[in-house]
Structures are given as C-alpha cells and as structure tokens.
C-alpha cells in the first residue's frame, strides 16, 4: 500500500497542536505543540522517530511563524511528499456544517462568518488554514468541525427559551462542542462492546473543557455545551451553568464590566475557582488526599454536577446502555469516576475498583462489574485520528 500521510492541525488561541499521521494505520510520524504564541517565550516541542525536541521560536511568534517552522520540519524529515491532505480542527461550524468539508472559498467565508460565535477560536483556525494552503497549495485541505456531530440534536434540545427572533436572526442556540471526541469514543464503544445499531450511550469528555453528550443510535441528541463552550458541567477554569441573573448582580451591584464577568466565568471559575488552588485535576486530587477541604469541595461539586448532567440524559435516551469517560480527567481520574458512579448507583451498576484503577494512563476498559446491567467504561479519545481519517477520505473522494 502506498504511503498516505495526513497533516493534522489544531490551532488554539495561543497554541498549535500538530501531527503527521499515517492514514493506513494511525501511526504518528511527527507530533507536537507550539505554545505561548504571541509571547516572548513562544516555543515549539515535537516528537519524531521516538525522540523529543524543543526549540524556542522568535519572540511573539504567531501561528504563521509556528506553521512555517512546522513546514520546515516536515520538509527536513522528508515527510512532505507522502502527504495527501491537511486536516484542520475548526471549532465552530454553525448550522451550516453537519460533517467535515473540503475547504473552498465558500467554506472559508462561512468559517469567517461563524467567527462571531467563536471569536477566540475560528480566527486562529483560519490562520492555520491560510498558512497551510500557502505551504501546500497542491494538497486537499479539510475542515473538521467540533460542532458538526451535534447538528443531529432536535430543536427542543438546541433552542434556548429566549425570544425566537434571536435564533432566527442571530443564530443564538445551543451548538455543542467536542463533537469529534464524542463521535470517536461512542463509535469505539459500539465496536469494542459489539453493541447493536440501536443503542444508548452517554459520553463524558473531561479535559480542561468538559462536556457530556447523549448519543442515540450513533447520533448526538443532546449535549451540555451551548452557544459557547462555557455552558454545562463544571470545568477546569470555566463555571459551566450559572444563574443568568448573576450577570446583573455582578455588573449593576458590584460594578464589574462585562469583560470582567466573562473573564471570571471563563478563566477564574470551575475547579480553580472553588479550590483556590489550581485548575489541574492532579494537583486538586493530591491536595484532597492530603486533607485540603477546598480541594475536596471542588471535587465534590465537579462530580455532583457531572452526575446530575448524566442523569438528565436518561430523558432523551429513555435509558442507558453504556457511559464512557474520556479526556485527560475521564481517562485518568479513578477518584472522579468512582464518585460519579456512586452518585448514580440507583442505575444498578457496580464499580469494579480494580478495573477502575487499571483503566488509566491510556488503558481502555470497562470499569463496572460483569453483572452490572449498565456498563461504564474508559476510552482514550483520539481526535487527531478522526481528523486524519475524514481528511484522507475526502481527499480520496475528489
Ligand atoms: P485539553 O482539554 O486541554 O485537551 P486534557 O484532555 O489533556 O486537556 O485534560 C487535562 C486535564 O486532565 C487536567 O485537568 C489534568 O489535571 C487531567 N489529568 C491528566 N492526567 C491526570 C491524572 N493522572 N489524574 C487526574 N487528572 C489527570
């Protein structure tokens, strides 16, 4: 079989994650991260042929500089000739995109238009697309949207109870995010457990951002993030759901500006806000085990809210076959998984403590006992592989 490699790019607001992946066997030939972009200490870290490297980028290096550096690396390691496509993670696809798209001028215009709904992310994604088009003009460029998987949500799940004109005229609705991850791990659960086409799955993607998704027969029917990735469960630094009346209280009574409220909800809340310690789950778990009561409280609120969200999805699914944990926290924190399953023990499942401890650090596995009627399991996510597969498929179809 001829070599078919895909360059996968994920441009965050101040970072660029990248990988060159073999579309035939998922092997990562090159992977890495350029971070602290726009800062004096911008850096690029990468792994190739099993060895790790780190190089400083020029001060205030932007996405274009990072991608140019990446392109030089790709050329230097003779990976350019085997590339068949570039796959771009794009955060917001609005209502227009229900699946991955070959990037054309029209697709770029639509991503630009949707930037209003994702001002931190879509412009960075577009920078990545433009730089990759310049570097590899002959390659098919494909956009894979975080929102696309959730476009199957019914109207009663995605509309807010707001004046309808806001939806019709401004697109104010729930879109959901992490779609590539929810799609990947739910499909993997179906494959691994040999589930029938008719199935009910809840996926909990718990990373720095956290979201839960209800999946019926392969389709997202509800998810916890909304118009923006701020809605839903408690996250590392984001509050998740709050009373919208808080906005008035903070601005009118306490004199906050709207930027200060937004910054507080996005950057100073969640696990960090409650623990007053860190947004990093590992640090919080260590402090909890040492008796730090704020850390324990942060974990308790995180798990309680997560369990409530999972229970809520028994409504759209009319039951449940399997709950899947993924993302850095979901894949590693046996403490959080155990607490969540305990809150939901009325569902009739029983945690297997040994399997729960074993399913960490990249290990996949069922964590409930064999006689549990509903299963809970851990599946490491692989969004890059999903992006690689979609990009390769669309490139071949052209
Ligand atoms: P991102 O959303 O940025 O991709 P990740 O999916 O990598 O983030 O998840 C990051 C989170 O995973 C952090 O809160 C980190 O503390 C947590 N995490 C990573 N390893 C562990 C671990 N061994 N135990 C508990 N939490 C972990």
mmCIF file with all atom_site columns, N, CA and C in Angstrom, residues 248-310:
data_model
loop_
_atom_site.group_PDB
_atom_site.id
_atom_site.type_symbol
_atom_site.label_atom_id
_atom_site.label_alt_id
_atom_site.label_comp_id
_atom_site.label_asym_id
_atom_site.label_entity_id
_atom_site.label_seq_id
_atom_site.pdbx_PDB_ins_code
_atom_site.Cartn_x
_atom_site.Cartn_y
_atom_site.Cartn_z
_atom_site.occupancy
_atom_site.B_iso_or_equiv
_atom_site.pdbx_formal_charge
_atom_site.auth_seq_id
_atom_site.auth_comp_id
_atom_site.auth_asym_id
_atom_site.auth_atom_id
_atom_site.pdbx_PDB_model_num
ATOM 1   N N  . UNK A 1 248 ? -26.344 40.482 36.080 1.00 0.00 ? 248 UNK A N  1
ATOM 2   C CA . UNK A 1 248 ? -26.846 41.764 36.591 1.00 0.00 ? 248 UNK A CA 1
ATOM 3   C C  . UNK A 1 248 ? -26.284 42.066 37.967 1.00 0.00 ? 248 UNK A C  1
ATOM 4   N N  . UNK A 1 249 ? -26.260 41.043 38.811 1.00 0.00 ? 249 UNK A N  1
ATOM 5   C CA . UNK A 1 249 ? -25.761 41.247 40.170 1.00 0.00 ? 249 UNK A CA 1
ATOM 6   C C  . UNK A 1 249 ? -24.314 41.758 40.131 1.00 0.00 ? 249 UNK A C  1
ATOM 7   N N  . UNK A 1 250 ? -23.499 41.110 39.292 1.00 0.00 ? 250 UNK A N  1
ATOM 8   C CA . UNK A 1 250 ? -22.085 41.498 39.252 1.00 0.00 ? 250 UNK A CA 1
ATOM 9   C C  . UNK A 1 250 ? -21.881 42.872 38.611 1.00 0.00 ? 250 UNK A C  1
ATOM 10  N N  . UNK A 1 251 ? -22.630 43.148 37.536 1.00 0.00 ? 251 UNK A N  1
ATOM 11  C CA . UNK A 1 251 ? -22.401 44.420 36.834 1.00 0.00 ? 251 UNK A CA 1
ATOM 12  C C  . UNK A 1 251 ? -23.083 45.595 37.547 1.00 0.00 ? 251 UNK A C  1
ATOM 13  N N  . UNK A 1 252 ? -24.357 45.402 37.900 1.00 0.00 ? 252 UNK A N  1
ATOM 14  C CA . UNK A 1 252 ? -25.107 46.522 38.482 1.00 0.00 ? 252 UNK A CA 1
ATOM 15  C C  . UNK A 1 252 ? -24.730 46.741 39.952 1.00 0.00 ? 252 UNK A C  1
ATOM 16  N N  . UNK A 1 253 ? -24.732 45.649 40.722 1.00 0.00 ? 253 UNK A N  1
ATOM 17  C CA . UNK A 1 253 ? -24.487 45.793 42.162 1.00 0.00 ? 253 UNK A CA 1
ATOM 18  C C  . UNK A 1 253 ? -23.002 45.933 42.502 1.00 0.00 ? 253 UNK A C  1
ATOM 19  N N  . UNK A 1 254 ? -22.160 45.153 41.790 1.00 0.00 ? 254 UNK A N  1
ATOM 20  C CA . UNK A 1 254 ? -20.743 45.124 42.188 1.00 0.00 ? 254 UNK A CA 1
ATOM 21  C C  . UNK A 1 254 ? -19.825 45.877 41.236 1.00 0.00 ? 254 UNK A C  1
ATOM 22  N N  . UNK A 1 255 ? -20.387 46.399 40.150 1.00 0.00 ? 255 UNK A N  1
ATOM 23  C CA . UNK A 1 255 ? -19.603 47.259 39.266 1.00 0.00 ? 255 UNK A CA 1
ATOM 24  C C  . UNK A 1 255 ? -18.624 46.547 38.332 1.00 0.00 ? 255 UNK A C  1
ATOM 25  N N  . UNK A 1 256 ? -18.815 45.247 38.117 1.00 0.00 ? 256 UNK A N  1
ATOM 26  C CA . UNK A 1 256 ? -17.949 44.547 37.154 1.00 0.00 ? 256 UNK A CA 1
ATOM 27  C C  . UNK A 1 256 ? -18.272 45.041 35.740 1.00 0.00 ? 256 UNK A C  1
ATOM 28  N N  . UNK A 1 257 ? -17.275 45.063 34.860 1.00 0.00 ? 257 UNK A N  1
ATOM 29  C CA . UNK A 1 257 ? -17.566 45.294 33.441 1.00 0.00 ? 257 UNK A CA 1
ATOM 30  C C  . UNK A 1 257 ? -17.934 43.943 32.828 1.00 0.00 ? 257 UNK A C  1
ATOM 31  N N  . UNK A 1 258 ? -18.527 43.968 31.614 1.00 0.00 ? 258 UNK A N  1
ATOM 32  C CA . UNK A 1 258 ? -18.915 42.686 31.016 1.00 0.00 ? 258 UNK A CA 1
ATOM 33  C C  . UNK A 1 258 ? -17.677 41.847 30.699 1.00 0.00 ? 258 UNK A C  1
ATOM 34  N N  . UNK A 1 259 ? -16.560 42.500 30.345 1.00 0.00 ? 259 UNK A N  1
ATOM 35  C CA . UNK A 1 259 ? -15.318 41.727 30.104 1.00 0.00 ? 259 UNK A CA 1
ATOM 36  C C  . UNK A 1 259 ? -14.837 41.049 31.376 1.00 0.00 ? 259 UNK A C  1
ATOM 37  N N  . UNK A 1 260 ? -14.989 41.758 32.510 1.00 0.00 ? 260 UNK A N  1
ATOM 38  C CA . UNK A 1 260 ? -14.544 41.159 33.776 1.00 0.00 ? 260 UNK A CA 1
ATOM 39  C C  . UNK A 1 260 ? -15.402 39.945 34.137 1.00 0.00 ? 260 UNK A C  1
ATOM 40  N N  . UNK A 1 261 ? -16.708 40.056 33.870 1.00 0.00 ? 261 UNK A N  1
ATOM 41  C CA . UNK A 1 261 ? -17.586 38.908 34.157 1.00 0.00 ? 261 UNK A CA 1
ATOM 42  C C  . UNK A 1 261 ? -17.183 37.736 33.266 1.00 0.00 ? 261 UNK A C  1
ATOM 43  N N  . UNK A 1 262 ? -16.998 38.032 31.981 1.00 0.00 ? 262 UNK A N  1
ATOM 44  C CA . UNK A 1 262 ? -16.654 36.975 31.035 1.00 0.00 ? 262 UNK A CA 1
ATOM 45  C C  . UNK A 1 262 ? -15.331 36.309 31.415 1.00 0.00 ? 262 UNK A C  1
ATOM 46  N N  . UNK A 1 263 ? -14.360 37.136 31.756 1.00 0.00 ? 263 UNK A N  1
ATOM 47  C CA . UNK A 1 263 ? -13.052 36.606 32.125 1.00 0.00 ? 263 UNK A CA 1
ATOM 48  C C  . UNK A 1 263 ? -13.161 35.747 33.388 1.00 0.00 ? 263 UNK A C  1
ATOM 49  N N  . UNK A 1 264 ? -13.953 36.205 34.361 1.00 0.00 ? 264 UNK A N  1
ATOM 50  C CA . UNK A 1 264 ? -14.115 35.439 35.592 1.00 0.00 ? 264 UNK A CA 1
ATOM 51  C C  . UNK A 1 264 ? -14.764 34.082 35.313 1.00 0.00 ? 264 UNK A C  1
ATOM 52  N N  . UNK A 1 265 ? -15.819 34.083 34.480 1.00 0.00 ? 265 UNK A N  1
ATOM 53  C CA . UNK A 1 265 ? -16.538 32.825 34.207 1.00 0.00 ? 265 UNK A CA 1
ATOM 54  C C  . UNK A 1 265 ? -15.690 31.850 33.411 1.00 0.00 ? 265 UNK A C  1
ATOM 55  N N  . UNK A 1 266 ? -14.837 32.381 32.529 1.00 0.00 ? 266 UNK A N  1
ATOM 56  C CA . UNK A 1 266 ? -14.031 31.521 31.656 1.00 0.00 ? 266 UNK A CA 1
ATOM 57  C C  . UNK A 1 266 ? -12.694 31.115 32.259 1.00 0.00 ? 266 UNK A C  1
ATOM 58  N N  . UNK A 1 267 ? -12.093 32.036 33.028 1.00 0.00 ? 267 UNK A N  1
ATOM 59  C CA . UNK A 1 267 ? -10.697 31.788 33.435 1.00 0.00 ? 267 UNK A CA 1
ATOM 60  C C  . UNK A 1 267 ? -10.479 31.595 34.922 1.00 0.00 ? 267 UNK A C  1
ATOM 61  N N  . UNK A 1 268 ? -11.403 32.092 35.759 1.00 0.00 ? 268 UNK A N  1
ATOM 62  C CA . UNK A 1 268 ? -11.148 32.055 37.207 1.00 0.00 ? 268 UNK A CA 1
ATOM 63  C C  . UNK A 1 268 ? -12.134 31.185 37.978 1.00 0.00 ? 268 UNK A C  1
ATOM 64  N N  . UNK A 1 269 ? -12.945 30.428 37.261 1.00 0.00 ? 269 UNK A N  1
ATOM 65  C CA . UNK A 1 269 ? -14.013 29.684 37.940 1.00 0.00 ? 269 UNK A CA 1
ATOM 66  C C  . UNK A 1 269 ? -13.704 28.183 37.925 1.00 0.00 ? 269 UNK A C  1
ATOM 67  N N  . UNK A 1 270 ? -14.740 27.366 37.920 1.00 0.00 ? 270 UNK A N  1
ATOM 68  C CA . UNK A 1 270 ? -14.559 25.913 37.834 1.00 0.00 ? 270 UNK A CA 1
ATOM 69  C C  . UNK A 1 270 ? -13.727 25.359 38.990 1.00 0.00 ? 270 UNK A C  1
ATOM 70  N N  . UNK A 1 271 ? -12.964 24.313 38.709 1.00 0.00 ? 271 UNK A N  1
ATOM 71  C CA . UNK A 1 271 ? -12.130 23.675 39.743 1.00 0.00 ? 271 UNK A CA 1
ATOM 72  C C  . UNK A 1 271 ? -11.190 24.686 40.385 1.00 0.00 ? 271 UNK A C  1
ATOM 73  N N  . UNK A 1 272 ? -10.629 25.579 39.549 1.00 0.00 ? 272 UNK A N  1
ATOM 74  C CA . UNK A 1 272 ? -9.706  26.602 40.062 1.00 0.00 ? 272 UNK A CA 1
ATOM 75  C C  . UNK A 1 272 ? -10.413 27.535 41.034 1.00 0.00 ? 272 UNK A C  1
ATOM 76  N N  . UNK A 1 273 ? -11.578 28.022 40.622 1.00 0.00 ? 273 UNK A N  1
ATOM 77  C CA . UNK A 1 273 ? -12.305 28.992 41.442 1.00 0.00 ? 273 UNK A CA 1
ATOM 78  C C  . UNK A 1 273 ? -12.673 28.432 42.803 1.00 0.00 ? 273 UNK A C  1
ATOM 79  N N  . UNK A 1 274 ? -13.178 27.203 42.830 1.00 0.00 ? 274 UNK A N  1
ATOM 80  C CA . UNK A 1 274 ? -13.630 26.626 44.103 1.00 0.00 ? 274 UNK A CA 1
ATOM 81  C C  . UNK A 1 274 ? -12.432 26.212 44.969 1.00 0.00 ? 274 UNK A C  1
ATOM 82  N N  . UNK A 1 275 ? -11.455 25.554 44.340 1.00 0.00 ? 275 UNK A N  1
ATOM 83  C CA . UNK A 1 275 ? -10.328 25.027 45.144 1.00 0.00 ? 275 UNK A CA 1
ATOM 84  C C  . UNK A 1 275 ? -9.401  26.145 45.617 1.00 0.00 ? 275 UNK A C  1
ATOM 85  N N  . UNK A 1 276 ? -9.420  27.275 44.899 1.00 0.00 ? 276 UNK A N  1
ATOM 86  C CA . UNK A 1 276 ? -8.484  28.393 45.151 1.00 0.00 ? 276 UNK A CA 1
ATOM 87  C C  . UNK A 1 276 ? -7.045  27.892 45.103 1.00 0.00 ? 276 UNK A C  1
ATOM 88  N N  . UNK A 1 277 ? -6.834  26.867 44.276 1.00 0.00 ? 277 UNK A N  1
ATOM 89  C CA . UNK A 1 277 ? -5.540  26.192 44.279 1.00 0.00 ? 277 UNK A CA 1
ATOM 90  C C  . UNK A 1 277 ? -5.004  26.006 42.869 1.00 0.00 ? 277 UNK A C  1
ATOM 91  N N  . UNK A 1 278 ? -5.815  25.356 42.015 1.00 0.00 ? 278 UNK A N  1
ATOM 92  C CA . UNK A 1 278 ? -5.334  25.009 40.686 1.00 0.00 ? 278 UNK A CA 1
ATOM 93  C C  . UNK A 1 278 ? -6.510  24.585 39.809 1.00 0.00 ? 278 UNK A C  1
ATOM 94  N N  . UNK A 1 279 ? -6.294  24.651 38.485 1.00 0.00 ? 279 UNK A N  1
ATOM 95  C CA . UNK A 1 279 ? -7.288  24.086 37.571 1.00 0.00 ? 279 UNK A CA 1
ATOM 96  C C  . UNK A 1 279 ? -6.895  22.664 37.208 1.00 0.00 ? 279 UNK A C  1
ATOM 97  N N  . UNK A 1 280 ? -5.725  22.242 37.651 1.00 0.00 ? 280 UNK A N  1
ATOM 98  C CA . UNK A 1 280 ? -5.207  20.932 37.273 1.00 0.00 ? 280 UNK A CA 1
ATOM 99  C C  . UNK A 1 280 ? -5.750  19.875 38.227 1.00 0.00 ? 280 UNK A C  1
ATOM 100 N N  . UNK A 1 281 ? -6.483  18.935 37.643 1.00 0.00 ? 281 UNK A N  1
ATOM 101 C CA . UNK A 1 281 ? -7.152  17.919 38.452 1.00 0.00 ? 281 UNK A CA 1
ATOM 102 C C  . UNK A 1 281 ? -6.166  17.123 39.319 1.00 0.00 ? 281 UNK A C  1
ATOM 103 N N  . UNK A 1 282 ? -4.965  16.877 38.780 1.00 0.00 ? 282 UNK A N  1
ATOM 104 C CA . UNK A 1 282 ? -3.972  16.103 39.553 1.00 0.00 ? 282 UNK A CA 1
ATOM 105 C C  . UNK A 1 282 ? -3.610  16.817 40.850 1.00 0.00 ? 282 UNK A C  1
ATOM 106 N N  . UNK A 1 283 ? -3.363  18.143 40.737 1.00 0.00 ? 283 UNK A N  1
ATOM 107 C CA . UNK A 1 283 ? -2.996  18.934 41.923 1.00 0.00 ? 283 UNK A CA 1
ATOM 108 C C  . UNK A 1 283 ? -4.137  18.909 42.933 1.00 0.00 ? 283 UNK A C  1
ATOM 109 N N  . UNK A 1 284 ? -5.369  19.018 42.429 1.00 0.00 ? 284 UNK A N  1
ATOM 110 C CA . UNK A 1 284 ? -6.528  19.047 43.330 1.00 0.00 ? 284 UNK A CA 1
ATOM 111 C C  . UNK A 1 284 ? -6.706  17.697 44.014 1.00 0.00 ? 284 UNK A C  1
ATOM 112 N N  . UNK A 1 285 ? -6.507  16.622 43.268 1.00 0.00 ? 285 UNK A N  1
ATOM 113 C CA . UNK A 1 285 ? -6.655  15.286 43.881 1.00 0.00 ? 285 UNK A CA 1
ATOM 114 C C  . UNK A 1 285 ? -5.582  15.055 44.954 1.00 0.00 ? 285 UNK A C  1
ATOM 115 N N  . UNK A 1 286 ? -4.356  15.494 44.658 1.00 0.00 ? 286 UNK A N  1
ATOM 116 C CA . UNK A 1 286 ? -3.296  15.328 45.669 1.00 0.00 ? 286 UNK A CA 1
ATOM 117 C C  . UNK A 1 286 ? -3.644  16.104 46.937 1.00 0.00 ? 286 UNK A C  1
ATOM 118 N N  . UNK A 1 287 ? -4.099  17.359 46.760 1.00 0.00 ? 287 UNK A N  1
ATOM 119 C CA . UNK A 1 287 ? -4.454  18.189 47.921 1.00 0.00 ? 287 UNK A CA 1
ATOM 120 C C  . UNK A 1 287 ? -5.625  17.563 48.683 1.00 0.00 ? 287 UNK A C  1
ATOM 121 N N  . UNK A 1 288 ? -6.587  17.024 47.943 1.00 0.00 ? 288 UNK A N  1
ATOM 122 C CA . UNK A 1 288 ? -7.742  16.358 48.574 1.00 0.00 ? 288 UNK A CA 1
ATOM 123 C C  . UNK A 1 288 ? -7.270  15.185 49.439 1.00 0.00 ? 288 UNK A C  1
ATOM 124 N N  . UNK A 1 289 ? -6.351  14.396 48.887 1.00 0.00 ? 289 UNK A N  1
ATOM 125 C CA . UNK A 1 289 ? -5.854  13.226 49.637 1.00 0.00 ? 289 UNK A CA 1
ATOM 126 C C  . UNK A 1 289 ? -5.046  13.649 50.871 1.00 0.00 ? 289 UNK A C  1
ATOM 127 N N  . UNK A 1 290 ? -4.503  14.888 50.826 1.00 0.00 ? 290 UNK A N  1
ATOM 128 C CA . UNK A 1 290 ? -3.759  15.400 51.997 1.00 0.00 ? 290 UNK A CA 1
ATOM 129 C C  . UNK A 1 290 ? -4.672  16.133 52.976 1.00 0.00 ? 290 UNK A C  1
ATOM 130 N N  . UNK A 1 291 ? -5.987  16.142 52.690 1.00 0.00 ? 291 UNK A N  1
ATOM 131 C CA . UNK A 1 291 ? -6.942  16.724 53.636 1.00 0.00 ? 291 UNK A CA 1
ATOM 132 C C  . UNK A 1 291 ? -7.319  18.177 53.382 1.00 0.00 ? 291 UNK A C  1
ATOM 133 N N  . UNK A 1 292 ? -6.965  18.718 52.203 1.00 0.00 ? 292 UNK A N  1
ATOM 134 C CA . UNK A 1 292 ? -7.335  20.100 51.878 1.00 0.00 ? 292 UNK A CA 1
ATOM 135 C C  . UNK A 1 292 ? -8.847  20.166 51.588 1.00 0.00 ? 292 UNK A C  1
ATOM 136 N N  . UNK A 1 293 ? -9.600  20.854 52.445 1.00 0.00 ? 293 UNK A N  1
ATOM 137 C CA . UNK A 1 293 ? -11.062 20.811 52.340 1.00 0.00 ? 293 UNK A CA 1
ATOM 138 C C  . UNK A 1 293 ? -11.587 21.552 51.108 1.00 0.00 ? 293 UNK A C  1
ATOM 139 N N  . UNK A 1 294 ? -10.879 22.618 50.667 1.00 0.00 ? 294 UNK A N  1
ATOM 140 C CA . UNK A 1 294 ? -11.337 23.334 49.450 1.00 0.00 ? 294 UNK A CA 1
ATOM 141 C C  . UNK A 1 294 ? -11.189 22.421 48.233 1.00 0.00 ? 294 UNK A C  1
ATOM 142 N N  . UNK A 1 295 ? -10.107 21.644 48.217 1.00 0.00 ? 295 UNK A N  1
ATOM 143 C CA . UNK A 1 295 ? -9.892  20.718 47.105 1.00 0.00 ? 295 UNK A CA 1
ATOM 144 C C  . UNK A 1 295 ? -10.979 19.650 47.097 1.00 0.00 ? 295 UNK A C  1
ATOM 145 N N  . UNK A 1 296 ? -11.331 19.158 48.270 1.00 0.00 ? 296 UNK A N  1
ATOM 146 C CA . UNK A 1 296 ? -12.397 18.147 48.374 1.00 0.00 ? 296 UNK A CA 1
ATOM 147 C C  . UNK A 1 296 ? -13.722 18.738 47.892 1.00 0.00 ? 296 UNK A C  1
ATOM 148 N N  . UNK A 1 297 ? -13.980 19.986 48.298 1.00 0.00 ? 297 UNK A N  1
ATOM 149 C CA . UNK A 1 297 ? -15.217 20.641 47.878 1.00 0.00 ? 297 UNK A CA 1
ATOM 150 C C  . UNK A 1 297 ? -15.265 20.787 46.353 1.00 0.00 ? 297 UNK A C  1
ATOM 151 N N  . UNK A 1 298 ? -14.135 21.172 45.754 1.00 0.00 ? 298 UNK A N  1
ATOM 152 C CA . UNK A 1 298 ? -14.085 21.331 44.289 1.00 0.00 ? 298 UNK A CA 1
ATOM 153 C C  . UNK A 1 298 ? -14.405 20.003 43.613 1.00 0.00 ? 298 UNK A C  1
ATOM 154 N N  . UNK A 1 299 ? -13.833 18.916 44.100 1.00 0.00 ? 299 UNK A N  1
ATOM 155 C CA . UNK A 1 299 ? -14.104 17.600 43.511 1.00 0.00 ? 299 UNK A CA 1
ATOM 156 C C  . UNK A 1 299 ? -15.562 17.201 43.725 1.00 0.00 ? 299 UNK A C  1
ATOM 157 N N  . UNK A 1 300 ? -16.088 17.503 44.915 1.00 0.00 ? 300 UNK A N  1
ATOM 158 C CA . UNK A 1 300 ? -17.483 17.141 45.213 1.00 0.00 ? 300 UNK A CA 1
ATOM 159 C C  . UNK A 1 300 ? -18.443 17.870 44.279 1.00 0.00 ? 300 UNK A C  1
ATOM 160 N N  . UNK A 1 301 ? -18.209 19.171 44.059 1.00 0.00 ? 301 UNK A N  1
ATOM 161 C CA . UNK A 1 301 ? -19.110 19.945 43.187 1.00 0.00 ? 301 UNK A CA 1
ATOM 162 C C  . UNK A 1 301 ? -18.976 19.440 41.747 1.00 0.00 ? 301 UNK A C  1
ATOM 163 N N  . UNK A 1 302 ? -17.739 19.215 41.322 1.00 0.00 ? 302 UNK A N  1
ATOM 164 C CA . UNK A 1 302 ? -17.477 18.717 39.958 1.00 0.00 ? 302 UNK A CA 1
ATOM 165 C C  . UNK A 1 302 ? -18.248 17.415 39.708 1.00 0.00 ? 302 UNK A C  1
ATOM 166 N N  . UNK A 1 303 ? -18.125 16.478 40.670 1.00 0.00 ? 303 UNK A N  1
ATOM 167 C CA . UNK A 1 303 ? -18.736 15.151 40.478 1.00 0.00 ? 303 UNK A CA 1
ATOM 168 C C  . UNK A 1 303 ? -20.262 15.190 40.604 1.00 0.00 ? 303 UNK A C  1
ATOM 169 N N  . UNK A 1 304 ? -20.752 15.985 41.548 1.00 0.00 ? 304 UNK A N  1
ATOM 170 C CA . UNK A 1 304 ? -22.205 16.091 41.733 1.00 0.00 ? 304 UNK A CA 1
ATOM 171 C C  . UNK A 1 304 ? -22.853 16.661 40.470 1.00 0.00 ? 304 UNK A C  1
ATOM 172 N N  . UNK A 1 305 ? -22.280 17.748 39.961 1.00 0.00 ? 305 UNK A N  1
ATOM 173 C CA . UNK A 1 305 ? -22.850 18.386 38.757 1.00 0.00 ? 305 UNK A CA 1
ATOM 174 C C  . UNK A 1 305 ? -22.757 17.457 37.537 1.00 0.00 ? 305 UNK A C  1
ATOM 175 N N  . UNK A 1 306 ? -21.648 16.730 37.447 1.00 0.00 ? 306 UNK A N  1
ATOM 176 C CA . UNK A 1 306 ? -21.464 15.802 36.329 1.00 0.00 ? 306 UNK A CA 1
ATOM 177 C C  . UNK A 1 306 ? -22.496 14.676 36.408 1.00 0.00 ? 306 UNK A C  1
ATOM 178 N N  . UNK A 1 307 ? -22.692 14.131 37.603 1.00 0.00 ? 307 UNK A N  1
ATOM 179 C CA . UNK A 1 307 ? -23.669 13.044 37.769 1.00 0.00 ? 307 UNK A CA 1
ATOM 180 C C  . UNK A 1 307 ? -25.075 13.540 37.441 1.00 0.00 ? 307 UNK A C  1
ATOM 181 N N  . UNK A 1 308 ? -25.397 14.778 37.861 1.00 0.00 ? 308 UNK A N  1
ATOM 182 C CA . UNK A 1 308 ? -26.740 15.329 37.554 1.00 0.00 ? 308 UNK A CA 1
ATOM 183 C C  . UNK A 1 308 ? -26.932 15.441 36.043 1.00 0.00 ? 308 UNK A C  1
ATOM 184 N N  . UNK A 1 309 ? -25.876 15.883 35.353 1.00 0.00 ? 309 UNK A N  1
ATOM 185 C CA . UNK A 1 309 ? -25.969 16.047 33.893 1.00 0.00 ? 309 UNK A CA 1
ATOM 186 C C  . UNK A 1 309 ? -26.163 14.688 33.211 1.00 0.00 ? 309 UNK A C  1
ATOM 187 N N  . UNK A 1 310 ? -25.434 13.692 33.708 1.00 0.00 ? 310 UNK A N  1
ATOM 188 C CA . UNK A 1 310 ? -25.560 12.338 33.132 1.00 0.00 ? 310 UNK A CA 1
ATOM 189 C C  . UNK A 1 310 ? -26.982 11.820 33.362 1.00 0.00 ? 310 UNK A C  1
#
